[in-house]
PDB file of C-alpha atoms in Angstrom:
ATOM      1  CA  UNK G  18       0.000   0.000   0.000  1.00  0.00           C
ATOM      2  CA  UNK G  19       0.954   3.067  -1.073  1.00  0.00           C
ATOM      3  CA  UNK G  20       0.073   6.535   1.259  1.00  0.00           C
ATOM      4  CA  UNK G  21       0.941  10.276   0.797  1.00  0.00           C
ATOM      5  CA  UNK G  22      -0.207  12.792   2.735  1.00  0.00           C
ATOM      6  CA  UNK G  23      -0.385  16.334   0.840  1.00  0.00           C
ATOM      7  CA  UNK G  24      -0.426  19.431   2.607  1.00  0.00           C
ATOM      8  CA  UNK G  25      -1.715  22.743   0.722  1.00  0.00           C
ATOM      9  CA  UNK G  26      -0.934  26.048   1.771  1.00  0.00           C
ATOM     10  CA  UNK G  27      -2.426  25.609   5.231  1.00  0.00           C
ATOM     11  CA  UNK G  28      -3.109  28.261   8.131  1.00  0.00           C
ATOM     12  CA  UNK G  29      -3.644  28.006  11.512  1.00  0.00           C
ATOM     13  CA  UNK G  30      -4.218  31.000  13.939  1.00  0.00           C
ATOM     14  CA  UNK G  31      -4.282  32.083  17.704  1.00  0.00           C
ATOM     15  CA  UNK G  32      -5.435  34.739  18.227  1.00  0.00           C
ATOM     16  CA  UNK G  33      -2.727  37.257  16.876  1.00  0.00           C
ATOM     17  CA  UNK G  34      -0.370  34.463  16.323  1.00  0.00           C
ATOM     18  CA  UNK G  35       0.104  32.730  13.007  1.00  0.00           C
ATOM     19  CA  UNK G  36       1.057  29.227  14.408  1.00  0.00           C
ATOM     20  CA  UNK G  37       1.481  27.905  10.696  1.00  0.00           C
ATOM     21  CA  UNK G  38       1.618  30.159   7.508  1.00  0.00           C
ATOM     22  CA  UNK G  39       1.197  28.831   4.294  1.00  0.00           C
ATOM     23  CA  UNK G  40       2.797  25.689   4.810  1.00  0.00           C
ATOM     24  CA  UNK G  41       2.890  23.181   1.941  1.00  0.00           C
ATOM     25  CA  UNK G  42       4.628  19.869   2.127  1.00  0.00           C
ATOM     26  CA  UNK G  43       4.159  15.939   1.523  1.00  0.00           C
ATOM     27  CA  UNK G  44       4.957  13.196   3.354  1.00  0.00           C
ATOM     28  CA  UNK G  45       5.261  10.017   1.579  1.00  0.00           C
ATOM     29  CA  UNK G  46       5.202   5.903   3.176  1.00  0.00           C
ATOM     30  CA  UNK G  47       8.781   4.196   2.878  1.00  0.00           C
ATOM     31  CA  UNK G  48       9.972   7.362   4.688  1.00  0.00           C
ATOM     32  CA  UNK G  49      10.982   8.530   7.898  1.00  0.00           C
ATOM     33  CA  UNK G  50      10.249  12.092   7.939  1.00  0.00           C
ATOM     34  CA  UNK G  51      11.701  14.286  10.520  1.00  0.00           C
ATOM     35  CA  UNK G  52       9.560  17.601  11.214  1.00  0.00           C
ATOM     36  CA  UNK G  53      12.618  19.722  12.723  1.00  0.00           C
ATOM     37  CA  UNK G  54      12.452  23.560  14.524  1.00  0.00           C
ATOM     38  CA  UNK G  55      13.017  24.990  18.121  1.00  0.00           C
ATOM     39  CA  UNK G  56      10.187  25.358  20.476  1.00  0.00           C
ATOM     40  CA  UNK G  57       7.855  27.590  19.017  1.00  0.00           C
ATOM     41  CA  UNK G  58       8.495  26.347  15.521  1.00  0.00           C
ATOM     42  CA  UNK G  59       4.597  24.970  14.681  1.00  0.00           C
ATOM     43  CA  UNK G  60       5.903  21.523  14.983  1.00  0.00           C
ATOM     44  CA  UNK G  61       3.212  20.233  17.031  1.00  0.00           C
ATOM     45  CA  UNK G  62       0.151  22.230  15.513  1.00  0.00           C
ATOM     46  CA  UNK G  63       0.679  20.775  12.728  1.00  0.00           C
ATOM     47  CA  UNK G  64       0.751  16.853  13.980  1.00  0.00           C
ATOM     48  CA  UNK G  65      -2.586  17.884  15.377  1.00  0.00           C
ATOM     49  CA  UNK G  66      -4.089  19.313  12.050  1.00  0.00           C
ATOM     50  CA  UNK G  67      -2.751  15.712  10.623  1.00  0.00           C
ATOM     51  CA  UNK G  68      -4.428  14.333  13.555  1.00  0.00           C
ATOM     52  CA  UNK G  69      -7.485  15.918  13.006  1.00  0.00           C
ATOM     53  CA  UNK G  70      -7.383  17.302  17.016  1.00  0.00           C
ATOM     54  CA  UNK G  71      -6.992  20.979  14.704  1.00  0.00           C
ATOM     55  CA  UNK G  72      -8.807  22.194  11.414  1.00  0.00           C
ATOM     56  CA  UNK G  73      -6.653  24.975   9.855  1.00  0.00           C
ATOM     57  CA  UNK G  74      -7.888  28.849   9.395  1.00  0.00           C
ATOM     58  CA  UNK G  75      -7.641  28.347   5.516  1.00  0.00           C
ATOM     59  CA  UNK G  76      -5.696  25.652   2.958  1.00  0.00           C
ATOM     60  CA  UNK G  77      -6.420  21.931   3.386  1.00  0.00           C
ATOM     61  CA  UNK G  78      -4.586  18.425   3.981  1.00  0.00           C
ATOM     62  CA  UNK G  79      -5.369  15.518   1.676  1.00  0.00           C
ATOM     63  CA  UNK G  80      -4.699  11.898   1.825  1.00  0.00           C
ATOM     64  CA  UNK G  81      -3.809   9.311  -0.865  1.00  0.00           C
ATOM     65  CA  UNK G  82      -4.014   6.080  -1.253  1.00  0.00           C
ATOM     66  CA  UNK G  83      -2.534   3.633  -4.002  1.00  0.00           C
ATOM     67  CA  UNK G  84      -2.900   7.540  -5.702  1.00  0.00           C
ATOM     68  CA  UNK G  85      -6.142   7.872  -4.944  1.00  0.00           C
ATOM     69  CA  UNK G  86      -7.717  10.608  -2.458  1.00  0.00           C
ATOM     70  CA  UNK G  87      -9.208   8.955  -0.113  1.00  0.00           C
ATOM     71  CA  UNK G  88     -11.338  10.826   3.091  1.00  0.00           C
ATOM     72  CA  UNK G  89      -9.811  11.347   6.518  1.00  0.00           C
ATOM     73  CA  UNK G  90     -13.281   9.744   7.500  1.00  0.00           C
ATOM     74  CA  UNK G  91     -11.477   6.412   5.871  1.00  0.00           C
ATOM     75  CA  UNK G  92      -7.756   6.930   7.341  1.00  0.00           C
ATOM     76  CA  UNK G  93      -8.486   8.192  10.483  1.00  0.00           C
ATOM     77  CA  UNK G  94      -8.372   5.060  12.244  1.00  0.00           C
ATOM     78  CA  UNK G  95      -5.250   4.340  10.536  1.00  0.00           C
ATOM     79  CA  UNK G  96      -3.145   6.916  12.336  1.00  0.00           C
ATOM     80  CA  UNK G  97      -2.140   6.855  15.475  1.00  0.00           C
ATOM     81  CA  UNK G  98      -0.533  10.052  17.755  1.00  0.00           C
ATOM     82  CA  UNK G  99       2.036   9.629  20.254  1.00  0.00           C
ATOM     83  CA  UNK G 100       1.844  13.457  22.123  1.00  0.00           C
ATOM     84  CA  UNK G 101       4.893  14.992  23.424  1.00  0.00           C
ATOM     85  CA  UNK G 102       3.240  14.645  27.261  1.00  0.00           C
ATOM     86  CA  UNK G 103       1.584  11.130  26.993  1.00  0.00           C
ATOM     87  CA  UNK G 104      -0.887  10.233  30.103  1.00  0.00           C
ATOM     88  CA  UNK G 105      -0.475   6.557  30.805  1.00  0.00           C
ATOM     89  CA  UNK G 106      -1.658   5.699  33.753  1.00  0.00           C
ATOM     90  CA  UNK G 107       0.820   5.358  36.750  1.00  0.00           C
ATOM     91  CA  UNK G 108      -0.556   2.033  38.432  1.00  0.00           C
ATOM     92  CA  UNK G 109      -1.458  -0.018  35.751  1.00  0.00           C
ATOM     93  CA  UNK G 110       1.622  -2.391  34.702  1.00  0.00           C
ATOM     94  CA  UNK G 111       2.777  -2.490  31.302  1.00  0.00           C
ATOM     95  CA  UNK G 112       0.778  -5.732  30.534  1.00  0.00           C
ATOM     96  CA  UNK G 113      -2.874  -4.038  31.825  1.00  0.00           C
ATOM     97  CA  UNK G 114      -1.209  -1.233  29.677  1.00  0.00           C
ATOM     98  CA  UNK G 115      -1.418  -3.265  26.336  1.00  0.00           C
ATOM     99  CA  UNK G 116      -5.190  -5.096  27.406  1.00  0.00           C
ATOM    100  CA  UNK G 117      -6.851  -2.216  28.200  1.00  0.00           C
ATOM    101  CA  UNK G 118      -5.740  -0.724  24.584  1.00  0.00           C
ATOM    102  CA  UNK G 119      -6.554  -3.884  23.320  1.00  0.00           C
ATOM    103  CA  UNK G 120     -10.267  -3.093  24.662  1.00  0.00           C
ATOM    104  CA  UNK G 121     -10.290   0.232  23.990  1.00  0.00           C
ATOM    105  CA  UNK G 122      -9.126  -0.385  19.399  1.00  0.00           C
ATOM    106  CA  UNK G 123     -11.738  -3.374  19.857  1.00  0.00           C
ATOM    107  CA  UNK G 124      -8.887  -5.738  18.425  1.00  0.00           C
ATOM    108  CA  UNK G 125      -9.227  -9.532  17.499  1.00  0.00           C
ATOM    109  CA  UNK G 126      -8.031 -12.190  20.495  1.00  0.00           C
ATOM    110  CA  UNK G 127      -5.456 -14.074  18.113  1.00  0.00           C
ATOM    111  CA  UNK G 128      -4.206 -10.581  16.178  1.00  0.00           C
ATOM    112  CA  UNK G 129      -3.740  -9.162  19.724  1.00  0.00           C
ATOM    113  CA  UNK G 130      -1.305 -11.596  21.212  1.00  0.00           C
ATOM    114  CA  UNK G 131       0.557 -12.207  18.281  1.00  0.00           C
ATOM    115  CA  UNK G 132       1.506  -8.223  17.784  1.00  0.00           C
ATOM    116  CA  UNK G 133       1.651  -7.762  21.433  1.00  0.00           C
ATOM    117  CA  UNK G 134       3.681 -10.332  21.488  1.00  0.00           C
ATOM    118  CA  UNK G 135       6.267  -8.901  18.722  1.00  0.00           C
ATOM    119  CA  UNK G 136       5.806  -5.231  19.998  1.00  0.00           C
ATOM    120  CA  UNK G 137       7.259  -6.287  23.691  1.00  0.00           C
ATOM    121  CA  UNK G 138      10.174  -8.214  21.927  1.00  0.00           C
ATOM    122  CA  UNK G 139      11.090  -5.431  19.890  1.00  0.00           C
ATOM    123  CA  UNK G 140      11.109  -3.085  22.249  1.00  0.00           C
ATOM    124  CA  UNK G 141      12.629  -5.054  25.055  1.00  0.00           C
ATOM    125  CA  UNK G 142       9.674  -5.002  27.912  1.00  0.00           C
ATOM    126  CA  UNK G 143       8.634  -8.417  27.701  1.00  0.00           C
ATOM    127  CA  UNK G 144      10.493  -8.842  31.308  1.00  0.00           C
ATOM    128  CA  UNK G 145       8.675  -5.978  32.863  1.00  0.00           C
ATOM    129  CA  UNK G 146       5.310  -7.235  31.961  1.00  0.00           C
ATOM    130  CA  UNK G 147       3.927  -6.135  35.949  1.00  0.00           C
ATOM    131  CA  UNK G 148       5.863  -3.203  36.192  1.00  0.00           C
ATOM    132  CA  UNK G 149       3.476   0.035  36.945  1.00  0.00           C
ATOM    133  CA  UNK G 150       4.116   2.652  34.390  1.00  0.00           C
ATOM    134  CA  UNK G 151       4.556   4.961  37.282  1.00  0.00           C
ATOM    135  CA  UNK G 152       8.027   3.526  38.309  1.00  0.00           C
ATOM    136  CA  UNK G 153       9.445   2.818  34.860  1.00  0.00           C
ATOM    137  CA  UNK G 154      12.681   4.670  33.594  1.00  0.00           C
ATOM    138  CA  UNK G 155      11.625   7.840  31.445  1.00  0.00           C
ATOM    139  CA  UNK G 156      13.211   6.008  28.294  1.00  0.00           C
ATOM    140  CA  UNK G 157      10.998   2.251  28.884  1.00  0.00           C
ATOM    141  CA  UNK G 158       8.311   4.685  29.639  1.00  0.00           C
ATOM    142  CA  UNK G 159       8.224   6.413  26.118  1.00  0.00           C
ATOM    143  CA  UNK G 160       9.377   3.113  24.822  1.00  0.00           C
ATOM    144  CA  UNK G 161       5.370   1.763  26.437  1.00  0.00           C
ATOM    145  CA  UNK G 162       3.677   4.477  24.339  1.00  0.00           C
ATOM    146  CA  UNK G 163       5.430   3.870  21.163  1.00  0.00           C
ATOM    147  CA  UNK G 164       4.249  -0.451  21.589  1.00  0.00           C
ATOM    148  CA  UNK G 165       0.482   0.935  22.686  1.00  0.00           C
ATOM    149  CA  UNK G 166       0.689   3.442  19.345  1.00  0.00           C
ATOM    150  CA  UNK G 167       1.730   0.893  17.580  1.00  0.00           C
ATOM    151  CA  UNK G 168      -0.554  -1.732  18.927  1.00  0.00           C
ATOM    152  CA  UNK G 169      -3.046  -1.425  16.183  1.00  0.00           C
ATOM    153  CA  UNK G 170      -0.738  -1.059  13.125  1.00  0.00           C
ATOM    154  CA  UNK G 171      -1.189   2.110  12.193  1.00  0.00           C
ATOM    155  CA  UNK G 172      -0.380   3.411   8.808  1.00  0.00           C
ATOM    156  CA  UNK G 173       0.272   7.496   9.924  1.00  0.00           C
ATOM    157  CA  UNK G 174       2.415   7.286  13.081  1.00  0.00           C
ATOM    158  CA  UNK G 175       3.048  10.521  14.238  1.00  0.00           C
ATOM    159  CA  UNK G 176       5.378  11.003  17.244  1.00  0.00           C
ATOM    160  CA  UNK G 177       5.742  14.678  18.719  1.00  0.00           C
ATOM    161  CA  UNK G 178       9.246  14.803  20.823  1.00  0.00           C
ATOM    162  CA  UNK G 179       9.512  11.274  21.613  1.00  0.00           C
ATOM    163  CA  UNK G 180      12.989  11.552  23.074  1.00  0.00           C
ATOM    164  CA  UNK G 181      12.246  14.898  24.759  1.00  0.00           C
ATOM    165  CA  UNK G 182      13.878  14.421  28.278  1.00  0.00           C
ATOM    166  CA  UNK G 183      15.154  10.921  27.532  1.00  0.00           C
ATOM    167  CA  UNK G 184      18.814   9.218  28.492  1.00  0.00           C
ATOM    168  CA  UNK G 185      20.830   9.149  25.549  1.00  0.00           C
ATOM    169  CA  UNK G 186      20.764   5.687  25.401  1.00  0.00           C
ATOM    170  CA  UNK G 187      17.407   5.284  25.723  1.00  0.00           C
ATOM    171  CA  UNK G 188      17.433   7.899  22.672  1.00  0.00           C
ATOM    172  CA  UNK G 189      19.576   6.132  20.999  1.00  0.00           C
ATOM    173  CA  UNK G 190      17.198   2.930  21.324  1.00  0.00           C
ATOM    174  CA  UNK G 191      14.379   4.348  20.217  1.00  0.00           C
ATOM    175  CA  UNK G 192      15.572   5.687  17.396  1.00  0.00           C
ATOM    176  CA  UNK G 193      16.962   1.681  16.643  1.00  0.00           C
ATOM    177  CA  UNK G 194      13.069   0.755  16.922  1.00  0.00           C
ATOM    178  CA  UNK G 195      12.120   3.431  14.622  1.00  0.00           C
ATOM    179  CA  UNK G 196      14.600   2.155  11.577  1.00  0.00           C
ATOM    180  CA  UNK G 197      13.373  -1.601  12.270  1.00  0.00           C
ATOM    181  CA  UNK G 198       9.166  -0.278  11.777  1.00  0.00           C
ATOM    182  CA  UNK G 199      10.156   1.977   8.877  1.00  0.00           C
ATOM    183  CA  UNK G 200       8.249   0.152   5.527  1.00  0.00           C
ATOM    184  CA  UNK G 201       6.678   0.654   2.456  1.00  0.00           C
ATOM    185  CA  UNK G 202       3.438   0.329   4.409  1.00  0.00           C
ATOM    186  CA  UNK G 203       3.467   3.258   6.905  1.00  0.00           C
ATOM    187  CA  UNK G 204       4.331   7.030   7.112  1.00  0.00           C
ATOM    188  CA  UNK G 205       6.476   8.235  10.422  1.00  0.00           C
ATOM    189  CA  UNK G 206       6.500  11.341  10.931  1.00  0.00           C
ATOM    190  CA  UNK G 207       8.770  12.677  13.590  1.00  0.00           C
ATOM    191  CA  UNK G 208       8.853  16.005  15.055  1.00  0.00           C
ATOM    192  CA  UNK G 209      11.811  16.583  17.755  1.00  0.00           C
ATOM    193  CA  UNK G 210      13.735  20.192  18.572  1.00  0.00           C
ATOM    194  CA  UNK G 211      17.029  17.918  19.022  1.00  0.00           C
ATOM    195  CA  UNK G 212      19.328  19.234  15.724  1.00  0.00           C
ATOM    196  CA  UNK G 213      21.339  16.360  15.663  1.00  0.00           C
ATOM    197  CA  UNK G 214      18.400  13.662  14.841  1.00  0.00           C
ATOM    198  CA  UNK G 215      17.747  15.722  12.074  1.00  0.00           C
ATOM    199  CA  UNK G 216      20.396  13.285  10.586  1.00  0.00           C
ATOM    200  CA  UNK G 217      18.590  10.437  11.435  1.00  0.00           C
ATOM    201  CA  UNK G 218      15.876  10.825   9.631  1.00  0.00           C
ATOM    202  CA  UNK G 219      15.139  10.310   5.950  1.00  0.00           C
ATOM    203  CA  UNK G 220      13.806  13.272   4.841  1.00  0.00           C
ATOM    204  CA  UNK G 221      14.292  16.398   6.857  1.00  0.00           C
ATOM    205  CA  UNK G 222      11.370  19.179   7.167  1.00  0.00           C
ATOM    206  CA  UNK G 223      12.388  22.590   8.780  1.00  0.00           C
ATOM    207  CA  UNK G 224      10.058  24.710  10.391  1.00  0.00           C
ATOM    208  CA  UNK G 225      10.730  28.269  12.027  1.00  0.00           C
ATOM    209  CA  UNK G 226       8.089  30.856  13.671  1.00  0.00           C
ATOM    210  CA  UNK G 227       5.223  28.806  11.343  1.00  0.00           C
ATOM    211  CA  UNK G 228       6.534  28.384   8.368  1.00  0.00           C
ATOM    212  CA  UNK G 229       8.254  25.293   6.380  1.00  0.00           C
ATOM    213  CA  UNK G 230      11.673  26.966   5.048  1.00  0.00           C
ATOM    214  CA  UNK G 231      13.601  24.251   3.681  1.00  0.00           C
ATOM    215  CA  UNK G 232      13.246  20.122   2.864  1.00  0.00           C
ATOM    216  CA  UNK G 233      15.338  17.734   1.793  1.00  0.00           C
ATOM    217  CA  UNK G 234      17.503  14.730   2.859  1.00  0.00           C
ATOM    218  CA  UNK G 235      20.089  15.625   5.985  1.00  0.00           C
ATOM    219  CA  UNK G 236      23.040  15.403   3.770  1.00  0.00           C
ATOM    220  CA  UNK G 237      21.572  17.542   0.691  1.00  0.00           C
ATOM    221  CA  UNK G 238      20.582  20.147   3.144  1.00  0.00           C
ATOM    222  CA  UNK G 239      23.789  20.572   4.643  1.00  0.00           C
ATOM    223  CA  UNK G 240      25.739  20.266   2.065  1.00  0.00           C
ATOM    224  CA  UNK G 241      24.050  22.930   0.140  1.00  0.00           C
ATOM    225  CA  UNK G 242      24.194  25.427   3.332  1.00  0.00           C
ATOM    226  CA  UNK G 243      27.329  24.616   3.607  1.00  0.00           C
ATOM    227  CA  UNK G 244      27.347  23.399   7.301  1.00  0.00           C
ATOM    228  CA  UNK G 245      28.037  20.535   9.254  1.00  0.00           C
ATOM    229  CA  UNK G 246      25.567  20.242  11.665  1.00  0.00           C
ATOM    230  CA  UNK G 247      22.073  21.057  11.732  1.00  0.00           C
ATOM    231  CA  UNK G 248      22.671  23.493  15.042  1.00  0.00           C
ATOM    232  CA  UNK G 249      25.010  25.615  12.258  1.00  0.00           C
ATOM    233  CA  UNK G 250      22.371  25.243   9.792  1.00  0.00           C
ATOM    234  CA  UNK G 251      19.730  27.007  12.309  1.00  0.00           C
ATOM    235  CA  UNK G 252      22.112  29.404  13.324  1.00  0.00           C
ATOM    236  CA  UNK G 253      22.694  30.716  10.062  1.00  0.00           C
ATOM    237  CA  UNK G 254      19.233  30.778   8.819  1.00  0.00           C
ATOM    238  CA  UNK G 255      18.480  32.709  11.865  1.00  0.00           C
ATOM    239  CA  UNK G 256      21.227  35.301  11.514  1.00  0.00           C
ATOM    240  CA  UNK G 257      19.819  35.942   7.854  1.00  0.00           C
ATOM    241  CA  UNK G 258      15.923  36.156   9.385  1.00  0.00           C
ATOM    242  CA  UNK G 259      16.527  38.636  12.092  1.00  0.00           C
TER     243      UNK G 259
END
């Protein structure tokens, strides 16, 4: 299956603020798209326009499948939102974690354990199956919302500052989980204010005060700014935007 996800010219206002101007952009399945800019940047109004949690002021986002436009009625349950400040519940243990999302998506018995099953492998929780979420480790604690996001197989995953506050090797681990989901079959889109996993990512997006400024793969972008790290790249574009 085949998805794209085209954004045209879209708005979105508060009050006096233009949180997004006139953005336009795609993001394509196969791809690991990194949606990059400093706090401030739009980064997560516009995951929740994708999400549908946001309409815009003016412009619209369309969705394609196999190249046809398809409604967000149809993909809607095919995208799943992991927020920057996710509310799991503190006394419930990872494995009342994945049953009461299991409830809650209405999914089949059989289908259940067998991706449960994979998800706690993959992400290396199967041993702390009756651990509360309240006393896990801030990395195995994102590392329980990306399995219950991903419980469902969604084919839109959109993560907003996954790593924010994480370990670096926790970091580093989830971003080892993200490279083994990546397919043909499913769009990631990954917004984090960390410059250096800008080069982690397949295709880079930058965003500053709203708008969408430059896109490209991590190496194409630096190379043609001629900088070696994304923190230079910023740095310059904000010494020419003053």
């Amino acid at each position: 299956m085949n998805l794209q996800i085209r954004i045209n010219k879209i708005q979105k206002q508060f009050g006096d603020i233009k949180a997004l101007n006139d953005i336009e952009d795609v993001f394509e399945s196969g791809k690991l798209h990194g949606l990059i800019g400093p706090e401030g940047a739009g980064k997560t109004t516009l995951l929740r326009n994708l999400m549908g949690l946001l309409l815009p002021n003016s412009g619209n986002i369309e969705f394609y499948e196999n190249s046809k436009i398809v409604s967000f009625e149809h993909i809607k349950n095919k995208i799943s939102y992991m927020p920057q400040r996710q509310s799991l519940y503190p006394d419930l243990s990872i494995e009342e974690h994945l049953h009461f999302f299991k409830s809650l998506y209405g999914l089949d018995e059989k289908y259940f354990v067998l991706k449960s099953r994979e998800l706690l492998e993959i992400t290396r929780l199967k041993k702390f199956l009756d651990r509360p979420a309240g006393k896990l480790s801030g990395g195995m604690y994102k590392k329980l919302g990306l399995m219950l996001s991903l419980l469902q197989s969604p084919k839109v995953l959109l993560l907003d500052e996954p790593t924010n506050g994480v370990d670096p090797i926790s970091r580093r681990e989830f971003w080892e989980l993200l490279h083994h989901l990546i397919s043909d079959e499913i769009i990631i889109v990954y917004a984090t204010s960390y410059m250096d996993e800008a080069e982690r990512c397949d295709i880079v997006h930058l965003l500053d005060r709203g708008r969408l400024f430059s896109k490209g793969t991590p190496a194409n972008l630096l190379e043609s700014a001629k900088a070696k790290t994304f923190d230079e790249y910023y740095l310059n574009h904000t010494k020419e935007n003053v």
